[in-house]
mmCIF file of C-alpha atoms in Angstrom:
data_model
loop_
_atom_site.group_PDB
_atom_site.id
_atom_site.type_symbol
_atom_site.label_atom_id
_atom_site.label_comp_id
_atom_site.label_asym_id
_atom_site.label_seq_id
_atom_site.Cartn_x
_atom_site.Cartn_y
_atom_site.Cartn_z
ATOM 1 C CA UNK A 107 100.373 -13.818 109.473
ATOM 2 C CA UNK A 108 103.298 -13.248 111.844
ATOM 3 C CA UNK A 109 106.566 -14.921 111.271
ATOM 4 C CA UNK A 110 107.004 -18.337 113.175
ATOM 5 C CA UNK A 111 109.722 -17.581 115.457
ATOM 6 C CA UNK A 112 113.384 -19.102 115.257
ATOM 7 C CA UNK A 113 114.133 -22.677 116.368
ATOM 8 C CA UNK A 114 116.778 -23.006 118.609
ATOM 9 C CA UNK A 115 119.570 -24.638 117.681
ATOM 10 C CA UNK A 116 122.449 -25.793 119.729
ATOM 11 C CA UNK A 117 126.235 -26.316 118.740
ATOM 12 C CA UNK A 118 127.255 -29.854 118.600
ATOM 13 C CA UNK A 119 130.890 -30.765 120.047
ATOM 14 C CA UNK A 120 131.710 -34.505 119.531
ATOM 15 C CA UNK A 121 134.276 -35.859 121.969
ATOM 16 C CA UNK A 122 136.695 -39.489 121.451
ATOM 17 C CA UNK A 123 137.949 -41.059 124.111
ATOM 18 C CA UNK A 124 141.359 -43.068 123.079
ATOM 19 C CA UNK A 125 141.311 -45.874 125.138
ATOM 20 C CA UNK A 126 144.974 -47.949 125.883
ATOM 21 C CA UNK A 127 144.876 -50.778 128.323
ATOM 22 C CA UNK A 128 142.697 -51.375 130.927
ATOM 23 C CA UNK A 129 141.985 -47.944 131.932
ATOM 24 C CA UNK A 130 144.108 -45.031 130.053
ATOM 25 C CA UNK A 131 142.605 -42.334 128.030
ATOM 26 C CA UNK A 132 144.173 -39.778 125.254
ATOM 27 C CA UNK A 133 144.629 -36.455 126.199
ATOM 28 C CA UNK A 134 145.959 -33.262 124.444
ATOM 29 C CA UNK A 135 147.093 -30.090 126.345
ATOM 30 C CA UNK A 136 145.105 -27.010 124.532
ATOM 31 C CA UNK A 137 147.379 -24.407 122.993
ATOM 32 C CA UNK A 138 147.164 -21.182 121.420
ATOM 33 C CA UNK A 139 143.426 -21.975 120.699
ATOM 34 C CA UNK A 140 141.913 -19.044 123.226
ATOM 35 C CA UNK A 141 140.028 -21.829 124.672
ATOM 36 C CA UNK A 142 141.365 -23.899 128.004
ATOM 37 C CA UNK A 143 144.585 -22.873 126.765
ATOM 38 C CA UNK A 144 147.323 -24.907 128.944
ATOM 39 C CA UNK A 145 144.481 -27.526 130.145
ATOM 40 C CA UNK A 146 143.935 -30.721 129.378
ATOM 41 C CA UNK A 147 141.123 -31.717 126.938
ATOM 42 C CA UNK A 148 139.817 -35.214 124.613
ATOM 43 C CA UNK A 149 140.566 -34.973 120.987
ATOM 44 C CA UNK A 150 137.387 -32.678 119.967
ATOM 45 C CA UNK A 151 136.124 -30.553 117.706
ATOM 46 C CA UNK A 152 132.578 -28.881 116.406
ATOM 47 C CA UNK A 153 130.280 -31.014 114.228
ATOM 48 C CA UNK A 154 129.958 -29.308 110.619
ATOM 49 C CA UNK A 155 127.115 -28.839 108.286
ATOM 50 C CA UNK A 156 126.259 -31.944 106.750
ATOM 51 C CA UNK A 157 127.974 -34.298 108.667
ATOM 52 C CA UNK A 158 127.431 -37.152 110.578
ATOM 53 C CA UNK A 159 128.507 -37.026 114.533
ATOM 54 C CA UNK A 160 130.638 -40.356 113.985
ATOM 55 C CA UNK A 161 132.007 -38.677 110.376
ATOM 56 C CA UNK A 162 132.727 -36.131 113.135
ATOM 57 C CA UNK A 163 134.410 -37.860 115.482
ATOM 58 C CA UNK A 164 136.876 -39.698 112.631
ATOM 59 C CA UNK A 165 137.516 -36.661 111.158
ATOM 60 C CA UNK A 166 138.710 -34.986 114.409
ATOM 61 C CA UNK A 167 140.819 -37.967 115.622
ATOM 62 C CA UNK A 168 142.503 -37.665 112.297
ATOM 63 C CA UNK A 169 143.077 -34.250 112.237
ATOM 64 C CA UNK A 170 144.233 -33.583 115.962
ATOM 65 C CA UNK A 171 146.217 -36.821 116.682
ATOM 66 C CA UNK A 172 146.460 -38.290 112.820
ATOM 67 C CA UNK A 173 144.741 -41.906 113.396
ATOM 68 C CA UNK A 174 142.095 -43.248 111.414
ATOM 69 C CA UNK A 175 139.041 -45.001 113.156
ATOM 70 C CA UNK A 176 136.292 -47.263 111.457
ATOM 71 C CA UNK A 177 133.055 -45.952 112.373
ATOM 72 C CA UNK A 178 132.789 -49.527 113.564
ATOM 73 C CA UNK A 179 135.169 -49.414 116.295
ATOM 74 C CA UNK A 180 133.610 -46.431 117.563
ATOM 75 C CA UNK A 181 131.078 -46.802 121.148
ATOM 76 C CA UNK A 182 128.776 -43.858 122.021
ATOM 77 C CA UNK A 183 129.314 -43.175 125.568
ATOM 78 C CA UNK A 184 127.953 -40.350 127.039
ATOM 79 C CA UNK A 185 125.814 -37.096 125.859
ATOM 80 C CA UNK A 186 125.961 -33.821 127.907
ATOM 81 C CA UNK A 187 123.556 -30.941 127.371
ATOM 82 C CA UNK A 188 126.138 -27.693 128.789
ATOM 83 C CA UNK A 189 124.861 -24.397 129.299
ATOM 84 C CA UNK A 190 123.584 -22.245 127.150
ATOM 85 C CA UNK A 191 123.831 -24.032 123.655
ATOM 86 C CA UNK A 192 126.020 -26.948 123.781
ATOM 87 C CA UNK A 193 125.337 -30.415 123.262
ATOM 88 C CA UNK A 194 128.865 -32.682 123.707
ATOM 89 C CA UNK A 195 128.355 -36.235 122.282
ATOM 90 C CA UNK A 196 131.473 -38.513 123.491
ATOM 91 C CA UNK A 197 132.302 -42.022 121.797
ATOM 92 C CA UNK A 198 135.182 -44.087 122.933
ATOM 93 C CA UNK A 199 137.200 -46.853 121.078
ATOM 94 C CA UNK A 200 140.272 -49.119 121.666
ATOM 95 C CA UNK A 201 140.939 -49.794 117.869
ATOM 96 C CA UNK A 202 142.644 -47.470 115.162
ATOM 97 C CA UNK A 203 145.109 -47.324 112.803
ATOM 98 C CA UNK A 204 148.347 -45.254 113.387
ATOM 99 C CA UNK A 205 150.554 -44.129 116.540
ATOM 100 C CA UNK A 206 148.660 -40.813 118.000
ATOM 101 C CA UNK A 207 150.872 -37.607 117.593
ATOM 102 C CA UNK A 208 150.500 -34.153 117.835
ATOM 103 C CA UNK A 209 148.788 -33.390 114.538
ATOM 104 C CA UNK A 210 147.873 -29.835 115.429
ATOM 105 C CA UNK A 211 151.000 -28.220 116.988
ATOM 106 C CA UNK A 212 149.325 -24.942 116.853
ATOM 107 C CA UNK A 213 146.355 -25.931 118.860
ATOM 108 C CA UNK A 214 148.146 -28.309 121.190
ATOM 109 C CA UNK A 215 151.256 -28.369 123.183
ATOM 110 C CA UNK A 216 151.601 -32.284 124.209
ATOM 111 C CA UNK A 217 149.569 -35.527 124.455
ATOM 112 C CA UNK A 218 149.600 -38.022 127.149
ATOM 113 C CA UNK A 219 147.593 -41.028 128.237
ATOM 114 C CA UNK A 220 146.520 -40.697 131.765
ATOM 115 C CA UNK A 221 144.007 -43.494 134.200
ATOM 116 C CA UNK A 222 140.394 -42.171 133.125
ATOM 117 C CA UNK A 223 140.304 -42.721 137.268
ATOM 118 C CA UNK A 224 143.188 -40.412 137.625
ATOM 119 C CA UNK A 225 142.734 -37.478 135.200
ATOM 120 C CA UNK A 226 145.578 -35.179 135.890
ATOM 121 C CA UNK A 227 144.100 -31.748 137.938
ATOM 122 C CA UNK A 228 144.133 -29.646 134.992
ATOM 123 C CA UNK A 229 141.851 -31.573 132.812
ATOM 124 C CA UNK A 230 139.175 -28.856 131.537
ATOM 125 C CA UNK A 231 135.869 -29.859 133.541
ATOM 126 C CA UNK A 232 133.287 -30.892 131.286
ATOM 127 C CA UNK A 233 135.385 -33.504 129.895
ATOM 128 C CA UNK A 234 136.607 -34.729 133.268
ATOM 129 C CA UNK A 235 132.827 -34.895 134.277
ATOM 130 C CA UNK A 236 132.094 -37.118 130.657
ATOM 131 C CA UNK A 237 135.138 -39.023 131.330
ATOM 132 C CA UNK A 238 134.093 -40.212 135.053
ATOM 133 C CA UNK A 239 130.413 -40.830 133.655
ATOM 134 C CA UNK A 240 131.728 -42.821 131.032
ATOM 135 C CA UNK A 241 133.583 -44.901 134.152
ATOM 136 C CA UNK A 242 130.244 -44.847 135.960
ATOM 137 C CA UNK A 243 128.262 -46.098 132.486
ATOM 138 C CA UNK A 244 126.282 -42.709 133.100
ATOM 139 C CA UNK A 245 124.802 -41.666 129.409
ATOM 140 C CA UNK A 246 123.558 -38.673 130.080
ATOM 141 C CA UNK A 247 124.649 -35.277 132.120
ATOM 142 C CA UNK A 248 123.746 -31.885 132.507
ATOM 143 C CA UNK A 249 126.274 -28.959 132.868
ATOM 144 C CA UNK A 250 125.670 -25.447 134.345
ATOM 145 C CA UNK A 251 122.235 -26.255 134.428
ATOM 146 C CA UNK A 252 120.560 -24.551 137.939
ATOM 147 C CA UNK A 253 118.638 -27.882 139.686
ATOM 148 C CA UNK A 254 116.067 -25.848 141.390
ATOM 149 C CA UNK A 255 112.918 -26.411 139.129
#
């Protein structure tokens, strides 16, 4: 009997959006990473073996900006499918515990808020795209996908 061939399976990126005020979002400038390195990027990270996409998204708020979020607090916003093997799952909340700082100097080089309607130019693109969905209450987006059928 021949071997049943391989599932695909895609990486999972989970995405938080910090939200202050009406309309400003948390941003960190990527450093030293090899990845959008000097662009502007949502506290992120990889899901892990085992884990739950909002033990995810906690864990990655705490470890990049050092604030704690109840799973609770935390809204799914937006899921984008990017090209070839990336599926980005974003969640947004307006509650947490501690100040956001730089918790990952060697990764990042600032934070900022910025208007979600305003994103400075430099923001990396996917994220700017799942930020202005997020405005638009779009949940779902493809990226680098061809749209000829």
């Amino acid at each position: 009997m021949p071997a049943a061939p391989q599932r695909f399976r895609a990486i999972v990126d989970v995405h938080v959006l910090l939200l202050r005020g009406t309309s400003d979002v948390l941003l960190a400038r990527r450093a030293g990473t090899g990845y959008g390195d000097g662009l502007w990027h949502l506290p992120s990270g990889h899901l892990e073996e085992g884990e739950s996409v909002t033990d995810a998204v906690i864990r990655e708020a705490a470890e990049e900006v050092g604030v704690t979020i109840d799973p609770a607090d935390l809204t799914f916003t937006h899921v984008m499918h990017r090209v070839p093997d990336r599926v980005g799952l974003f969640f947004a909340t307006r509650t947490w515990t501690g100040e956001p700082y730089n918790a990952e100097p060697h990764k990042c080089s600032e934070l900022a808020w910025w208007p979600m309607d305003d994103l400075p130019p430099d923001t990396i693109g996917y994220p700017a795209a799942a930020i202005a969905n997020t405005l638009d209450r779009i949940p779902f987006a493809l990226d680098g996908w061809s749209t000829n059928p």
